[in-house]
Short mmCIF file of C-alpha atoms in Angstrom, two decimals:
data_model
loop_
_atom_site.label_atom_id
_atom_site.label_comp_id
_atom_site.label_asym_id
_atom_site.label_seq_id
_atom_site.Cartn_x
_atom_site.Cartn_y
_atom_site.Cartn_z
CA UNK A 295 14.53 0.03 96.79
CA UNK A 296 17.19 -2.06 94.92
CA UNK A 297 14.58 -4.09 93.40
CA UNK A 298 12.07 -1.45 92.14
CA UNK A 299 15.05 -0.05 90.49
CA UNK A 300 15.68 -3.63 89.04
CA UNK A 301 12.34 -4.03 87.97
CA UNK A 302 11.60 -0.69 85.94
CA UNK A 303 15.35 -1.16 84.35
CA UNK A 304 13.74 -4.20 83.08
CA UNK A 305 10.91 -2.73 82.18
CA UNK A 306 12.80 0.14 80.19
CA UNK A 307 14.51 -2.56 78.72
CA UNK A 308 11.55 -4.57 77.57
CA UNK A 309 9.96 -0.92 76.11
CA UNK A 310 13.13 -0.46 74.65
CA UNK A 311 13.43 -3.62 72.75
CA UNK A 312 9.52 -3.41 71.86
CA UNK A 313 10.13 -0.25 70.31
CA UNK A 314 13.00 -1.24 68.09
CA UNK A 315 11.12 -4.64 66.77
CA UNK A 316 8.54 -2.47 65.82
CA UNK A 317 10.72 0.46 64.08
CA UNK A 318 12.65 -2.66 62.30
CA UNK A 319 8.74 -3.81 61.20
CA UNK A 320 7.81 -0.64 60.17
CA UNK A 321 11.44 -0.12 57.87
CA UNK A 322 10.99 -3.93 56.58
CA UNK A 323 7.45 -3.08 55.49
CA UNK A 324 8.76 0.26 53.73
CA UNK A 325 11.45 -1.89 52.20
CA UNK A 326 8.77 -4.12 50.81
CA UNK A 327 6.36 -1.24 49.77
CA UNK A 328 9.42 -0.01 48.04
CA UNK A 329 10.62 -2.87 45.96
CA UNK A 330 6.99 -3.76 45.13
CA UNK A 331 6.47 -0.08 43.62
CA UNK A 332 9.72 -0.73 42.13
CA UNK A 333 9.49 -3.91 40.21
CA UNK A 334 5.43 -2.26 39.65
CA UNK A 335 7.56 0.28 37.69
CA UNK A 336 9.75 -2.13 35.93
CA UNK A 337 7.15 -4.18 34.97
CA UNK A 338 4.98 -1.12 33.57
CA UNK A 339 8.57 0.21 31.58
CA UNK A 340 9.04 -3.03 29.92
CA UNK A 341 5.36 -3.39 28.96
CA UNK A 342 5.80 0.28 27.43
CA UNK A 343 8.82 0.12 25.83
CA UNK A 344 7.48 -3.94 24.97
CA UNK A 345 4.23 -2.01 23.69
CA UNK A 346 6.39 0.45 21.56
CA UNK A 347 8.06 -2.08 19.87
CA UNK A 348 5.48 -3.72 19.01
CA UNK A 349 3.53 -0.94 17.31
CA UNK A 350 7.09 -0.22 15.13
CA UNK A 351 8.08 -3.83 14.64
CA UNK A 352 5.67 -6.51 15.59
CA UNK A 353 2.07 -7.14 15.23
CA UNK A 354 0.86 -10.26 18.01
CA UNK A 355 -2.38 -11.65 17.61
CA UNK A 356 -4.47 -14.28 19.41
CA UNK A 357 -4.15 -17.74 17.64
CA UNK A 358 -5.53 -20.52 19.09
CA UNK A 359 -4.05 -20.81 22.82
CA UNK A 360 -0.52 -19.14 21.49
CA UNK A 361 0.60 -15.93 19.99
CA UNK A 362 1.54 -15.27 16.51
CA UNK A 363 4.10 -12.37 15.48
CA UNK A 364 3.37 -10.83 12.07
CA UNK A 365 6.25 -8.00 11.36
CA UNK A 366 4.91 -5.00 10.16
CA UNK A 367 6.77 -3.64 7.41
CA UNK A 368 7.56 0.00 6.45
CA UNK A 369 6.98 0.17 3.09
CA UNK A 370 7.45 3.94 1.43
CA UNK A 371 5.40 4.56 -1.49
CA UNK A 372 5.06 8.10 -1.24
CA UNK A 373 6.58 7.83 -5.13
CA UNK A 374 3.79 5.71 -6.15
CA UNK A 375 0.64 6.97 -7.55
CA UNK A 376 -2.98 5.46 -6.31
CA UNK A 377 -4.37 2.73 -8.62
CA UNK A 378 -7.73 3.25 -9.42
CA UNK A 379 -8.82 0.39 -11.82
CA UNK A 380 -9.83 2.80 -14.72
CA UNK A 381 -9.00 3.26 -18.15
CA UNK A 382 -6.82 5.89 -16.85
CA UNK A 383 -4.60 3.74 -15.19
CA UNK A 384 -0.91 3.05 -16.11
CA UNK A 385 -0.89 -0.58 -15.08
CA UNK A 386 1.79 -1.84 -16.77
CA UNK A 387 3.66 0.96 -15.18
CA UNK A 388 2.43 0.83 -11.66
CA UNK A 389 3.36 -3.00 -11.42
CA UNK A 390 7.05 -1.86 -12.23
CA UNK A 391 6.98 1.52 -9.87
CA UNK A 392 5.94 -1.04 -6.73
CA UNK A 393 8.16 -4.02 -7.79
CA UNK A 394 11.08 -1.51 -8.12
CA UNK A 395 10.24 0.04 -4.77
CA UNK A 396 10.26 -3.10 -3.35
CA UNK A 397 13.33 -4.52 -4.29
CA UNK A 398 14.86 -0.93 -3.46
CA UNK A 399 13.92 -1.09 0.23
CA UNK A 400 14.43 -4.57 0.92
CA UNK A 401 10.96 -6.20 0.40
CA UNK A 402 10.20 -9.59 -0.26
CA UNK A 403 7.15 -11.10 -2.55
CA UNK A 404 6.03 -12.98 -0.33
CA UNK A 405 5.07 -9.53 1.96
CA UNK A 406 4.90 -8.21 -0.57
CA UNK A 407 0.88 -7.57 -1.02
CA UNK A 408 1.12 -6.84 2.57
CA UNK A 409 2.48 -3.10 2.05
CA UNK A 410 0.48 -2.07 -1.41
CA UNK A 411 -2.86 -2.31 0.23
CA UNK A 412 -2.83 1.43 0.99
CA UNK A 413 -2.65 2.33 -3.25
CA UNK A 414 -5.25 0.58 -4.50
CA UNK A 415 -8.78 2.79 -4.52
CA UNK A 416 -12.36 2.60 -6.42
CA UNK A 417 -12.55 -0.28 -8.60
CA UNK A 418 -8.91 -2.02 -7.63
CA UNK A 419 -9.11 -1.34 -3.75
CA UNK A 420 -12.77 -3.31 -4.80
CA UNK A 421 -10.75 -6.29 -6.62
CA UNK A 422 -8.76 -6.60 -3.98
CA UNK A 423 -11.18 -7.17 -1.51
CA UNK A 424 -13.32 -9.32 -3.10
CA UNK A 425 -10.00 -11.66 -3.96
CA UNK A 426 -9.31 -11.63 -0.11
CA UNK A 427 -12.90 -12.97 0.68
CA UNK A 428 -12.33 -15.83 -1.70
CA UNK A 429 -8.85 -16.62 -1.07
CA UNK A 430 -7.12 -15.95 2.13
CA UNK A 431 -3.45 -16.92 1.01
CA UNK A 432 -3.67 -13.73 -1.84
CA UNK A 433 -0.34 -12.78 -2.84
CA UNK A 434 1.19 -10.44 -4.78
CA UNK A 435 1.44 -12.31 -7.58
CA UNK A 436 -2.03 -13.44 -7.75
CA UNK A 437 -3.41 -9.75 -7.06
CA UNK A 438 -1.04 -8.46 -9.83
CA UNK A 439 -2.40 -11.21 -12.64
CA UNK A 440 -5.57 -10.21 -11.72
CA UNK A 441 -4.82 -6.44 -12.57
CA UNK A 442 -3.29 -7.32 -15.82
CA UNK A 443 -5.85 -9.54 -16.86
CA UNK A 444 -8.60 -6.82 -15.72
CA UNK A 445 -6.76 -3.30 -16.83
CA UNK A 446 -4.15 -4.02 -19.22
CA UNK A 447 -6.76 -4.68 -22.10
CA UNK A 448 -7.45 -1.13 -21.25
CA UNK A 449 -4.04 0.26 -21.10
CA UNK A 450 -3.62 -1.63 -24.37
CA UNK A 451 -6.38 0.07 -26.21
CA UNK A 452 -5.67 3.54 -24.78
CA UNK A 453 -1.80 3.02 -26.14
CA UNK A 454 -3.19 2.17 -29.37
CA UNK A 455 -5.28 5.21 -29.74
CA UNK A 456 -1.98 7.40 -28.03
CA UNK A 457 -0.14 6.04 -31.49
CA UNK A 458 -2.50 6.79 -33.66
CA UNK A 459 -2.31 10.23 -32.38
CA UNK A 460 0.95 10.46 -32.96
CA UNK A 461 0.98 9.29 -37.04
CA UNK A 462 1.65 12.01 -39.36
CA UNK A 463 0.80 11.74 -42.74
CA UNK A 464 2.80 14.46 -44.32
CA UNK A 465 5.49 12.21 -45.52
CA UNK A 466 5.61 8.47 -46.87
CA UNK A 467 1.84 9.09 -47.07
CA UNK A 468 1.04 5.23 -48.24
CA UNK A 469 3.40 3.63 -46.34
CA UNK A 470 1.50 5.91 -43.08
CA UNK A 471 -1.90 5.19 -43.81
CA UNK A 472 -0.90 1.70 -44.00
CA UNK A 473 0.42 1.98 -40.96
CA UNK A 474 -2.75 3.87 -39.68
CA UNK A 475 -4.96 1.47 -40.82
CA UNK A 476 -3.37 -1.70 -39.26
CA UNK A 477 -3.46 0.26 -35.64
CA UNK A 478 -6.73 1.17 -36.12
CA UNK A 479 -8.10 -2.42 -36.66
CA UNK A 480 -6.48 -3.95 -33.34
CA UNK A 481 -8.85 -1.26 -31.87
CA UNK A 482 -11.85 -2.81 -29.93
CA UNK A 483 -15.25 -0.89 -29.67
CA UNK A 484 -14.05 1.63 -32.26
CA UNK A 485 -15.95 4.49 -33.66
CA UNK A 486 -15.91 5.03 -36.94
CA UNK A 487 -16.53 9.18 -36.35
CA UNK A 488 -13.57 8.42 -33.69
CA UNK A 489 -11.07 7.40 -36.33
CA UNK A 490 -12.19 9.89 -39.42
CA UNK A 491 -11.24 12.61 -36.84
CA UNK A 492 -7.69 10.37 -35.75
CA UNK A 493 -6.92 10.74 -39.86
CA UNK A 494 -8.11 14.40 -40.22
CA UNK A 495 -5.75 15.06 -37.67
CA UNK A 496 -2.76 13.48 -38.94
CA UNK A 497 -3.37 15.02 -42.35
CA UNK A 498 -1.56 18.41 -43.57
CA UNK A 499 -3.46 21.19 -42.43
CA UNK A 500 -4.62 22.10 -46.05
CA UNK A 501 -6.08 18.46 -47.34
CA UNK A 502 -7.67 18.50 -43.77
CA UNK A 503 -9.08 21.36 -44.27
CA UNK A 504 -10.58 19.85 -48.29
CA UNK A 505 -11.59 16.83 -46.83
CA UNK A 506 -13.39 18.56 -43.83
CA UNK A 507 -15.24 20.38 -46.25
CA UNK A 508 -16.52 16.93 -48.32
CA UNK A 509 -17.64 15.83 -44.67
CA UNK A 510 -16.61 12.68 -44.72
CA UNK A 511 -18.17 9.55 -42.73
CA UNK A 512 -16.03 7.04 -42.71
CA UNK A 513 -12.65 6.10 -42.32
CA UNK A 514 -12.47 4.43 -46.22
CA UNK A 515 -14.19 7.66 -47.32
CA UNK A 516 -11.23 9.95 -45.63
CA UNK A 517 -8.34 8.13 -47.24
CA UNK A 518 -10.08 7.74 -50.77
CA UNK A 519 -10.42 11.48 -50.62
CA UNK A 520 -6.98 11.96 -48.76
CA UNK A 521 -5.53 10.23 -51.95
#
């Protein structure tokens, strides 16, 4: 009787000791499950938050076997009107607005054609592009030379016309017509019906009127009569 007792004590003792190596398996695997959903979550918060700044600050791209970091730059130019690459454009002008914006928020030249790609359209978006197909190290410099040498004989010639607009020949009448005539002849691809009605409208209303009235042709015509 003694030793039955003995041997289902042991027994009960073996169960018991089974059971608890298995409970302690079954909380070590838990554990495990738990820090490998854990560092799973770390992992996935640094590649988010790594992700997010990345899309604010930093750019990587494949080169070769490594990665390259280009910083994206913020560059405001809500202030700064599209360029278009027309005779309506104010290059002169635009070249200062960006270079002033620029140096105002911190911008370098050297990133500098990085952040004006967004303002060119039509003709100038076109320059730009086909400047990047033959040269891949365009700069700003480069891209703005290109725009003077392209435009600005344009914006010239449309501030020429702009100041002979704004002659009046009401007063120092020689010294105006002169001054008329010498503006007139840096004008390219001038028409002659163009600058008879330029003169008619600096004129005092009356001679206008007279010489409207002699229709004159030419420009030599208007101030022979004029005089």
């Amino acid at each position: 009787m003694l030793i039955e007792l003995l041997f289902k004590r042991a027994e009960l003792l073996a169960s018991i000791k089974k059971m608890k190596i298995e409970e302690d398996s079954f909380r070590n695997i838990n554990q495990s499950k738990k820090s490998e959903e854990g560092a799973k979550s770390t992992l996935q918060e640094m590649a988010t938050s790594s992700k997010t700044l990345i899309h604010e600050d930093v750019l990587q791209e494949n080169v070769g076997f490594g990665l390259r970091e280009t910083r994206i730059i913020n560059f405001k130019v809500d202030d700064i009107p599209k360029l278009y690459g027309n005779d309506r454009d104010k290059v002169d002008e635009w070249i200062y607005l960006v270079e002033t914006e620029a140096r105002t928020q911190g911008i370098i030249r050297s990133r500098l054609i990085d952040c004006v790609t967004k303002l060119p359209r039509g003709n100038a978006l076109q320059m730009l592009r086909n400047m990047q197909k033959r040269d891949e190290s365009i700069t700003w410099e480069k891209f703005k030379n290109q725009l003077l040498a392209t435009l600005k004989p344009a914006d010239v010639q449309r501030g020429l016309r702009s100041e002979l607009k704004s002659i009046k020949l009401t007063s120092n009448f020689e010294d105006n017509i002169m001054k008329f005539q010498t503006i007139a002849n840096k004008i390219d691809k001038k028409d002659e019906f163009e600058l008879v009605w330029f003169f008619l409208e600096a004129l005092d209303p009356r001679v206008r009127a007279e010489l409207e009235s002699k229709n004159v042709e030419t420009l030599n015509d208007a101030i022979r009569h004029a005089r």
